[in-house]
PDB file of C-alpha atoms in Angstrom:
ATOM      1  CA  UNK A   1     -11.644 -14.496  12.876  1.00 85.00           C
ATOM      2  CA  UNK A   2      -8.398 -14.082  10.917  1.00 95.00           C
ATOM      3  CA  UNK A   3      -6.137 -11.120  11.569  1.00 98.00           C
ATOM      4  CA  UNK A   4      -4.252  -9.780   8.553  1.00 98.00           C
ATOM      5  CA  UNK A   5      -1.350  -7.356   8.555  1.00 99.00           C
ATOM      6  CA  UNK A   6      -1.651  -4.944   5.608  1.00 99.00           C
ATOM      7  CA  UNK A   7       1.321  -3.071   4.134  1.00 99.00           C
ATOM      8  CA  UNK A   8       1.746  -1.006   0.984  1.00 99.00           C
ATOM      9  CA  UNK A   9       4.065   1.447  -0.757  1.00 99.00           C
ATOM     10  CA  UNK A  10       7.305   0.422   0.920  1.00 99.00           C
ATOM     11  CA  UNK A  11       9.380   2.156  -1.742  1.00 99.00           C
ATOM     12  CA  UNK A  12      12.778   0.817  -0.834  1.00 99.00           C
ATOM     13  CA  UNK A  13      12.660   2.041   2.774  1.00 99.00           C
ATOM     14  CA  UNK A  14      14.171  -0.847   4.709  1.00 99.00           C
ATOM     15  CA  UNK A  15      14.198   0.973   8.058  1.00 99.00           C
ATOM     16  CA  UNK A  16      10.452   1.620   7.933  1.00 99.00           C
ATOM     17  CA  UNK A  17       9.652  -1.907   6.769  1.00 99.00           C
ATOM     18  CA  UNK A  18      11.662  -3.548   9.539  1.00 99.00           C
ATOM     19  CA  UNK A  19       9.974  -1.352  12.148  1.00 99.00           C
ATOM     20  CA  UNK A  20       6.561  -2.412  10.879  1.00 99.00           C
ATOM     21  CA  UNK A  21       7.465  -6.096  10.766  1.00 98.00           C
ATOM     22  CA  UNK A  22       8.498  -5.795  14.403  1.00 98.00           C
ATOM     23  CA  UNK A  23       5.087  -4.331  15.285  1.00 98.00           C
ATOM     24  CA  UNK A  24       3.200  -6.960  13.288  1.00 98.00           C
ATOM     25  CA  UNK A  25       5.145  -9.669  15.093  1.00 97.00           C
ATOM     26  CA  UNK A  26       3.981  -8.300  18.433  1.00 98.00           C
ATOM     27  CA  UNK A  27       0.395  -8.183  17.138  1.00 98.00           C
ATOM     28  CA  UNK A  28       0.559 -11.868  16.177  1.00 95.00           C
ATOM     29  CA  UNK A  29      -1.146 -11.459  12.814  1.00 98.00           C
ATOM     30  CA  UNK A  30      -2.082 -14.626  10.930  1.00 98.00           C
ATOM     31  CA  UNK A  31      -0.963 -13.438   7.499  1.00 98.00           C
ATOM     32  CA  UNK A  32       0.736 -10.394   5.965  1.00 99.00           C
ATOM     33  CA  UNK A  33      -0.609  -8.912   2.732  1.00 99.00           C
ATOM     34  CA  UNK A  34       1.467  -6.526   0.601  1.00 99.00           C
ATOM     35  CA  UNK A  35      -0.328  -4.182  -1.796  1.00 99.00           C
ATOM     36  CA  UNK A  36       2.639  -3.337  -3.991  1.00 98.00           C
ATOM     37  CA  UNK A  37       5.269  -0.700  -4.732  1.00 99.00           C
ATOM     38  CA  UNK A  38       7.981  -2.535  -2.881  1.00 99.00           C
ATOM     39  CA  UNK A  39      10.615  -0.573  -4.771  1.00 99.00           C
ATOM     40  CA  UNK A  40      11.094   2.913  -6.206  1.00 98.00           C
ATOM     41  CA  UNK A  41      12.196   6.155  -4.513  1.00 98.00           C
ATOM     42  CA  UNK A  42      14.189   4.550  -1.693  1.00 98.00           C
ATOM     43  CA  UNK A  43      17.783   3.305  -1.327  1.00 99.00           C
ATOM     44  CA  UNK A  44      17.191  -0.342  -0.328  1.00 99.00           C
ATOM     45  CA  UNK A  45      15.214  -2.083  -3.094  1.00 99.00           C
ATOM     46  CA  UNK A  46      16.961  -5.463  -2.838  1.00 98.00           C
ATOM     47  CA  UNK A  47      16.689  -5.584   0.939  1.00 98.00           C
ATOM     48  CA  UNK A  48      12.984  -4.722   0.807  1.00 99.00           C
ATOM     49  CA  UNK A  49      12.348  -7.326  -1.881  1.00 99.00           C
ATOM     50  CA  UNK A  50      14.027  -9.962   0.287  1.00 99.00           C
ATOM     51  CA  UNK A  51      11.968  -8.976   3.329  1.00 98.00           C
ATOM     52  CA  UNK A  52       8.676  -8.968   1.436  1.00 99.00           C
ATOM     53  CA  UNK A  53       9.356 -12.310  -0.228  1.00 98.00           C
ATOM     54  CA  UNK A  54      10.297 -13.798   3.154  1.00 97.00           C
ATOM     55  CA  UNK A  55       7.438 -12.493   5.273  1.00 97.00           C
ATOM     56  CA  UNK A  56       4.439 -11.671   3.090  1.00 98.00           C
ATOM     57  CA  UNK A  57       1.839 -14.309   2.272  1.00 98.00           C
ATOM     58  CA  UNK A  58       0.292 -12.440  -0.666  1.00 99.00           C
ATOM     59  CA  UNK A  59       1.878  -9.707  -2.798  1.00 99.00           C
ATOM     60  CA  UNK A  60       0.352  -7.670  -5.617  1.00 99.00           C
ATOM     61  CA  UNK A  61       2.417  -5.760  -8.150  1.00 99.00           C
ATOM     62  CA  UNK A  62       2.517  -1.962  -7.895  1.00 98.00           C
ATOM     63  CA  UNK A  63       3.140   0.528 -10.685  1.00 98.00           C
ATOM     64  CA  UNK A  64       6.740   1.141  -9.582  1.00 98.00           C
ATOM     65  CA  UNK A  65       7.375  -2.597  -9.433  1.00 98.00           C
ATOM     66  CA  UNK A  66       5.951  -3.000 -12.916  1.00 98.00           C
ATOM     67  CA  UNK A  67       7.968  -0.071 -14.271  1.00 98.00           C
ATOM     68  CA  UNK A  68      11.184  -1.782 -13.184  1.00 97.00           C
ATOM     69  CA  UNK A  69      10.356  -4.480 -15.738  1.00 97.00           C
ATOM     70  CA  UNK A  70       9.001  -2.129 -18.404  1.00 96.00           C
ATOM     71  CA  UNK A  71      11.153   1.007 -18.837  1.00 92.00           C
ATOM     72  CA  UNK A  72       8.528   2.402 -21.205  1.00 94.00           C
ATOM     73  CA  UNK A  73       6.310   3.107 -18.194  1.00 94.00           C
ATOM     74  CA  UNK A  74       8.857   5.629 -16.972  1.00 89.00           C
ATOM     75  CA  UNK A  75       7.248   8.235 -19.206  1.00 93.00           C
ATOM     76  CA  UNK A  76       4.486   8.563 -16.609  1.00 91.00           C
ATOM     77  CA  UNK A  77       6.952   9.359 -13.801  1.00 95.00           C
ATOM     78  CA  UNK A  78       8.256  12.732 -12.666  1.00 95.00           C
ATOM     79  CA  UNK A  79      11.993  13.366 -12.899  1.00 96.00           C
ATOM     80  CA  UNK A  80      12.836  12.280  -9.339  1.00 97.00           C
ATOM     81  CA  UNK A  81      10.748   9.125  -9.576  1.00 97.00           C
ATOM     82  CA  UNK A  82      12.272   8.304 -12.954  1.00 97.00           C
ATOM     83  CA  UNK A  83      15.815   8.764 -11.660  1.00 97.00           C
ATOM     84  CA  UNK A  84      15.046   6.443  -8.749  1.00 98.00           C
ATOM     85  CA  UNK A  85      13.386   3.934 -11.077  1.00 97.00           C
ATOM     86  CA  UNK A  86      16.419   3.721 -13.354  1.00 97.00           C
ATOM     87  CA  UNK A  87      18.770   3.440 -10.371  1.00 98.00           C
ATOM     88  CA  UNK A  88      16.581   0.719  -8.827  1.00 98.00           C
ATOM     89  CA  UNK A  89      16.503  -1.315 -12.027  1.00 97.00           C
ATOM     90  CA  UNK A  90      20.294  -1.492 -12.011  1.00 96.00           C
ATOM     91  CA  UNK A  91      20.449  -2.552  -8.358  1.00 97.00           C
ATOM     92  CA  UNK A  92      17.921  -5.401  -8.317  1.00 98.00           C
ATOM     93  CA  UNK A  93      19.142  -8.945  -8.786  1.00 96.00           C
ATOM     94  CA  UNK A  94      17.788 -11.335 -11.416  1.00 97.00           C
ATOM     95  CA  UNK A  95      15.839 -13.244  -8.764  1.00 98.00           C
ATOM     96  CA  UNK A  96      14.049 -10.049  -7.737  1.00 98.00           C
ATOM     97  CA  UNK A  97      13.087  -9.200 -11.314  1.00 98.00           C
ATOM     98  CA  UNK A  98      11.793 -12.735 -11.771  1.00 98.00           C
ATOM     99  CA  UNK A  99       9.739 -12.481  -8.583  1.00 98.00           C
ATOM    100  CA  UNK A 100       8.198  -9.196  -9.719  1.00 99.00           C
ATOM    101  CA  UNK A 101       7.354 -10.692 -13.116  1.00 98.00           C
ATOM    102  CA  UNK A 102       5.345 -13.417 -11.367  1.00 98.00           C
ATOM    103  CA  UNK A 103       3.365 -11.009  -9.182  1.00 99.00           C
ATOM    104  CA  UNK A 104      -0.292 -10.481 -10.027  1.00 98.00           C
ATOM    105  CA  UNK A 105      -1.969  -7.080 -10.250  1.00 98.00           C
ATOM    106  CA  UNK A 106      -5.036  -8.304  -8.347  1.00 98.00           C
ATOM    107  CA  UNK A 107      -5.638 -11.160  -5.949  1.00 98.00           C
ATOM    108  CA  UNK A 108      -8.972 -12.403  -4.612  1.00 97.00           C
ATOM    109  CA  UNK A 109      -8.711 -14.061  -1.226  1.00 95.00           C
ATOM    110  CA  UNK A 110     -12.407 -14.895  -1.435  1.00 90.00           C
ATOM    111  CA  UNK A 111     -15.556 -13.520  -3.066  1.00 87.00           C
ATOM    112  CA  UNK A 112     -15.591 -10.476  -0.790  1.00 92.00           C
ATOM    113  CA  UNK A 113     -11.908  -9.621  -0.271  1.00 97.00           C
ATOM    114  CA  UNK A 114      -9.922  -8.153  -3.173  1.00 98.00           C
ATOM    115  CA  UNK A 115      -6.283  -6.999  -3.159  1.00 99.00           C
ATOM    116  CA  UNK A 116      -5.032  -4.446  -5.713  1.00 99.00           C
ATOM    117  CA  UNK A 117      -2.411  -1.728  -5.757  1.00 99.00           C
ATOM    118  CA  UNK A 118      -4.425   1.093  -7.276  1.00 98.00           C
ATOM    119  CA  UNK A 119      -8.128   0.586  -8.061  1.00 98.00           C
ATOM    120  CA  UNK A 120     -10.553  -2.332  -8.370  1.00 98.00           C
ATOM    121  CA  UNK A 121     -11.539  -1.127 -11.842  1.00 97.00           C
ATOM    122  CA  UNK A 122      -9.950  -3.441 -14.404  1.00 93.00           C
ATOM    123  CA  UNK A 123      -7.255  -2.024 -16.691  1.00 89.00           C
ATOM    124  CA  UNK A 124      -7.125   1.235 -14.753  1.00 92.00           C
ATOM    125  CA  UNK A 125      -4.422   2.741 -12.555  1.00 92.00           C
ATOM    126  CA  UNK A 126      -6.288   5.700 -11.086  1.00 95.00           C
ATOM    127  CA  UNK A 127      -5.520   7.221  -7.698  1.00 97.00           C
ATOM    128  CA  UNK A 128      -8.365   7.102  -5.170  1.00 98.00           C
ATOM    129  CA  UNK A 129      -7.719  10.399  -3.398  1.00 96.00           C
ATOM    130  CA  UNK A 130     -11.183  11.894  -2.987  1.00 96.00           C
ATOM    131  CA  UNK A 131     -14.880  11.056  -3.181  1.00 97.00           C
ATOM    132  CA  UNK A 132     -15.247  11.423  -6.986  1.00 97.00           C
ATOM    133  CA  UNK A 133     -12.368   8.970  -7.468  1.00 97.00           C
ATOM    134  CA  UNK A 134     -13.925   6.538  -4.996  1.00 98.00           C
ATOM    135  CA  UNK A 135     -17.321   6.693  -6.701  1.00 98.00           C
ATOM    136  CA  UNK A 136     -15.644   5.652  -9.959  1.00 97.00           C
ATOM    137  CA  UNK A 137     -13.644   2.934  -8.212  1.00 98.00           C
ATOM    138  CA  UNK A 138     -16.722   1.363  -6.647  1.00 98.00           C
ATOM    139  CA  UNK A 139     -17.913   0.467 -10.149  1.00 96.00           C
ATOM    140  CA  UNK A 140     -15.156  -2.149 -10.033  1.00 96.00           C
ATOM    141  CA  UNK A 141     -16.242  -3.583  -6.680  1.00 96.00           C
ATOM    142  CA  UNK A 142     -19.618  -5.309  -6.685  1.00 92.00           C
ATOM    143  CA  UNK A 143     -19.444  -6.322  -3.041  1.00 94.00           C
ATOM    144  CA  UNK A 144     -17.193  -6.663  -0.036  1.00 96.00           C
ATOM    145  CA  UNK A 145     -13.814  -5.115   0.664  1.00 98.00           C
ATOM    146  CA  UNK A 146     -10.982  -3.892  -1.556  1.00 99.00           C
ATOM    147  CA  UNK A 147      -7.558  -3.365  -0.018  1.00 99.00           C
ATOM    148  CA  UNK A 148      -5.473  -0.922  -2.046  1.00 99.00           C
ATOM    149  CA  UNK A 149      -2.525   1.475  -1.809  1.00 99.00           C
ATOM    150  CA  UNK A 150      -1.067   3.861  -4.410  1.00 98.00           C
ATOM    151  CA  UNK A 151      -2.058   7.194  -2.800  1.00 98.00           C
ATOM    152  CA  UNK A 152       0.124   6.816   0.331  1.00 99.00           C
ATOM    153  CA  UNK A 153      -2.869   8.008   2.388  1.00 98.00           C
ATOM    154  CA  UNK A 154      -4.620   5.946   5.111  1.00 98.00           C
ATOM    155  CA  UNK A 155      -8.240   6.179   4.020  1.00 98.00           C
ATOM    156  CA  UNK A 156     -11.541   4.325   4.285  1.00 99.00           C
ATOM    157  CA  UNK A 157     -14.166   4.926   1.605  1.00 99.00           C
ATOM    158  CA  UNK A 158     -17.592   3.410   2.236  1.00 99.00           C
ATOM    159  CA  UNK A 159     -20.390   2.804  -0.276  1.00 98.00           C
ATOM    160  CA  UNK A 160     -23.727   2.562   1.522  1.00 96.00           C
ATOM    161  CA  UNK A 161     -27.170   1.877   0.045  1.00 94.00           C
ATOM    162  CA  UNK A 162     -29.700   4.094   1.830  1.00 91.00           C
ATOM    163  CA  UNK A 163     -33.301   3.256   2.681  1.00 90.00           C
ATOM    164  CA  UNK A 164     -34.611   5.639   0.015  1.00 92.00           C
ATOM    165  CA  UNK A 165     -32.864   3.607  -2.680  1.00 89.00           C
ATOM    166  CA  UNK A 166     -29.986   6.023  -3.261  1.00 94.00           C
ATOM    167  CA  UNK A 167     -26.311   5.309  -2.691  1.00 95.00           C
ATOM    168  CA  UNK A 168     -23.930   7.359  -0.559  1.00 97.00           C
ATOM    169  CA  UNK A 169     -20.122   7.278  -0.627  1.00 98.00           C
ATOM    170  CA  UNK A 170     -18.248   8.635   2.381  1.00 98.00           C
ATOM    171  CA  UNK A 171     -14.588   9.176   3.266  1.00 98.00           C
ATOM    172  CA  UNK A 172     -12.993   8.610   6.649  1.00 96.00           C
ATOM    173  CA  UNK A 173      -9.322   9.337   7.310  1.00 94.00           C
ATOM    174  CA  UNK A 174      -7.985   6.503   9.422  1.00 94.00           C
ATOM    175  CA  UNK A 175      -6.439   7.577  12.737  1.00 93.00           C
ATOM    176  CA  UNK A 176      -3.694   5.690  14.581  1.00 96.00           C
ATOM    177  CA  UNK A 177      -4.974   2.686  16.544  1.00 96.00           C
ATOM    178  CA  UNK A 178      -8.667   3.632  16.247  1.00 97.00           C
ATOM    179  CA  UNK A 179     -10.629   0.587  14.985  1.00 98.00           C
ATOM    180  CA  UNK A 180     -13.140   1.153  12.196  1.00 98.00           C
ATOM    181  CA  UNK A 181     -16.055  -1.284  12.096  1.00 98.00           C
ATOM    182  CA  UNK A 182     -16.876  -2.411   8.554  1.00 98.00           C
ATOM    183  CA  UNK A 183     -20.571  -3.214   8.155  1.00 97.00           C
ATOM    184  CA  UNK A 184     -20.970  -6.386   6.089  1.00 96.00           C
ATOM    185  CA  UNK A 185     -23.849  -4.762   4.162  1.00 96.00           C
ATOM    186  CA  UNK A 186     -21.586  -2.029   2.749  1.00 98.00           C
ATOM    187  CA  UNK A 187     -18.677  -1.927   0.309  1.00 98.00           C
ATOM    188  CA  UNK A 188     -15.300  -0.515   1.328  1.00 99.00           C
ATOM    189  CA  UNK A 189     -12.060   0.726  -0.223  1.00 99.00           C
ATOM    190  CA  UNK A 190      -9.373   0.375   2.451  1.00 99.00           C
ATOM    191  CA  UNK A 191      -5.916   1.959   2.258  1.00 99.00           C
ATOM    192  CA  UNK A 192      -3.312   1.269   4.989  1.00 99.00           C
ATOM    193  CA  UNK A 193      -1.181   4.265   4.028  1.00 99.00           C
ATOM    194  CA  UNK A 194       2.485   4.044   3.082  1.00 99.00           C
ATOM    195  CA  UNK A 195       5.235   2.139   4.831  1.00 99.00           C
ATOM    196  CA  UNK A 196       8.129   4.021   3.303  1.00 99.00           C
ATOM    197  CA  UNK A 197       6.878   7.390   2.054  1.00 98.00           C
ATOM    198  CA  UNK A 198       3.763   8.698   3.875  1.00 98.00           C
ATOM    199  CA  UNK A 199       2.058  11.699   2.273  1.00 98.00           C
ATOM    200  CA  UNK A 200      -0.525  12.744   4.846  1.00 97.00           C
ATOM    201  CA  UNK A 201       1.730  15.139   6.741  1.00 97.00           C
ATOM    202  CA  UNK A 202       2.694  12.459   9.254  1.00 98.00           C
ATOM    203  CA  UNK A 203       6.202  11.032   8.745  1.00 99.00           C
ATOM    204  CA  UNK A 204       5.586   7.902  10.824  1.00 99.00           C
ATOM    205  CA  UNK A 205       5.451   4.639   8.868  1.00 99.00           C
ATOM    206  CA  UNK A 206       1.878   3.513   8.243  1.00 99.00           C
ATOM    207  CA  UNK A 207       0.296   0.055   8.127  1.00 99.00           C
ATOM    208  CA  UNK A 208      -2.968  -1.609   9.091  1.00 99.00           C
ATOM    209  CA  UNK A 209      -4.631  -4.730  10.405  1.00 99.00           C
ATOM    210  CA  UNK A 210      -7.839  -6.277   9.133  1.00 99.00           C
ATOM    211  CA  UNK A 211      -9.842  -8.626  11.330  1.00 98.00           C
ATOM    212  CA  UNK A 212     -11.995 -10.545   8.892  1.00 96.00           C
ATOM    213  CA  UNK A 213     -13.892 -13.801   8.784  1.00 92.00           C
ATOM    214  CA  UNK A 214     -16.461 -13.834   5.981  1.00 90.00           C
ATOM    215  CA  UNK A 215     -18.708 -11.669   3.806  1.00 88.00           C
ATOM    216  CA  UNK A 216     -21.590 -12.306   6.201  1.00 91.00           C
ATOM    217  CA  UNK A 217     -19.835 -10.807   9.217  1.00 94.00           C
ATOM    218  CA  UNK A 218     -18.652  -7.305  10.094  1.00 96.00           C
ATOM    219  CA  UNK A 219     -14.882  -6.776   9.896  1.00 97.00           C
ATOM    220  CA  UNK A 220     -12.511  -4.402  11.699  1.00 98.00           C
ATOM    221  CA  UNK A 221      -9.874  -2.228   9.984  1.00 99.00           C
ATOM    222  CA  UNK A 222      -7.273  -0.416  12.082  1.00 99.00           C
ATOM    223  CA  UNK A 223      -4.416   1.794  10.901  1.00 99.00           C
ATOM    224  CA  UNK A 224      -1.267   2.106  12.981  1.00 99.00           C
ATOM    225  CA  UNK A 225       1.724   4.462  12.809  1.00 99.00           C
ATOM    226  CA  UNK A 226       5.175   3.582  14.055  1.00 98.00           C
ATOM    227  CA  UNK A 227       8.455   5.409  14.468  1.00 98.00           C
ATOM    228  CA  UNK A 228      11.548   4.373  12.553  1.00 99.00           C
ATOM    229  CA  UNK A 229      15.019   5.804  11.967  1.00 98.00           C
ATOM    230  CA  UNK A 230      14.165   8.504   9.430  1.00 99.00           C
ATOM    231  CA  UNK A 231      17.622  10.075   9.673  1.00 99.00           C
ATOM    232  CA  UNK A 232      19.255   6.779   8.705  1.00 99.00           C
ATOM    233  CA  UNK A 233      16.905   6.359   5.743  1.00 99.00           C
ATOM    234  CA  UNK A 234      17.695   9.904   4.628  1.00 99.00           C
ATOM    235  CA  UNK A 235      21.441   9.363   4.979  1.00 99.00           C
ATOM    236  CA  UNK A 236      21.299   6.213   2.858  1.00 98.00           C
ATOM    237  CA  UNK A 237      19.249   7.999   0.205  1.00 99.00           C
ATOM    238  CA  UNK A 238      21.883  10.726  -0.039  1.00 98.00           C
ATOM    239  CA  UNK A 239      24.749   8.223   0.045  1.00 98.00           C
ATOM    240  CA  UNK A 240      23.593   6.301  -3.032  1.00 98.00           C
ATOM    241  CA  UNK A 241      23.044   9.528  -4.971  1.00 98.00           C
ATOM    242  CA  UNK A 242      19.268   9.554  -5.298  1.00 98.00           C
ATOM    243  CA  UNK A 243      17.541  12.961  -5.690  1.00 98.00           C
ATOM    244  CA  UNK A 244      17.655  14.962  -2.452  1.00 98.00           C
ATOM    245  CA  UNK A 245      13.896  15.539  -2.457  1.00 98.00           C
ATOM    246  CA  UNK A 246      13.361  11.815  -1.899  1.00 98.00           C
ATOM    247  CA  UNK A 247      15.248  12.089   1.379  1.00 98.00           C
ATOM    248  CA  UNK A 248      13.877  15.468   2.446  1.00 98.00           C
ATOM    249  CA  UNK A 249      10.223  14.485   2.142  1.00 98.00           C
ATOM    250  CA  UNK A 250      10.573  11.598   4.595  1.00 98.00           C
ATOM    251  CA  UNK A 251      10.772  13.875   7.638  1.00 97.00           C
ATOM    252  CA  UNK A 252       7.642  15.845   6.745  1.00 97.00           C
ATOM    253  CA  UNK A 253       5.445  13.020   5.468  1.00 98.00           C
ATOM    254  CA  UNK A 254       4.736  14.646   2.126  1.00 93.00           C
TER     255      UNK A 254
END
């Protein structure tokens, strides 16, 4: 059974990313999968791009990554996000912009394992926060597992066909180091949470592992949280002149 390390929503937070890479190294994962939003918000976009390109085996493009290439997309961003986006665009090197331009928005590792940043529904960028959002998203996933980010929340949505012929969708918030068994008969939307800007009230950097072999076998999804130097990340955010809220929110996980 292969063991994947899953990361998402790094958002230019080099300190958090390095802490997670250290943990994944100890876990001896076979491959590392990145679900996008490498840049945006944080003060170290180039450093995070270099780390992702060096260590990740598969990378999908997030909405912040895409907006670096297409300034028109900035109209969907709030003022702080837009300020960080414009700053980030000026800091990235040509090689980073080229790498982002080559990233795909969805990657299939096999028939039952899909990687996206936001939702499995084609040509959509919806957030999967709650059950109604998940029900819509499952229309884009005929079978198997979808790994996604975008919400910055470590969640597991399950679509289960009941014996009476109806379908039920459930939500489980993933808890640090507690394995979740994924029944091969069900469909799942799996979010590892955010590396660089958690929003679940927990400031610790979030990532996950997926132990997976094939569509015919149950898999195991586990979310982990790890400490990193939040004060240093905040200081760097202030130093480069990014909006103060982008530093302040790191210590409260919001």
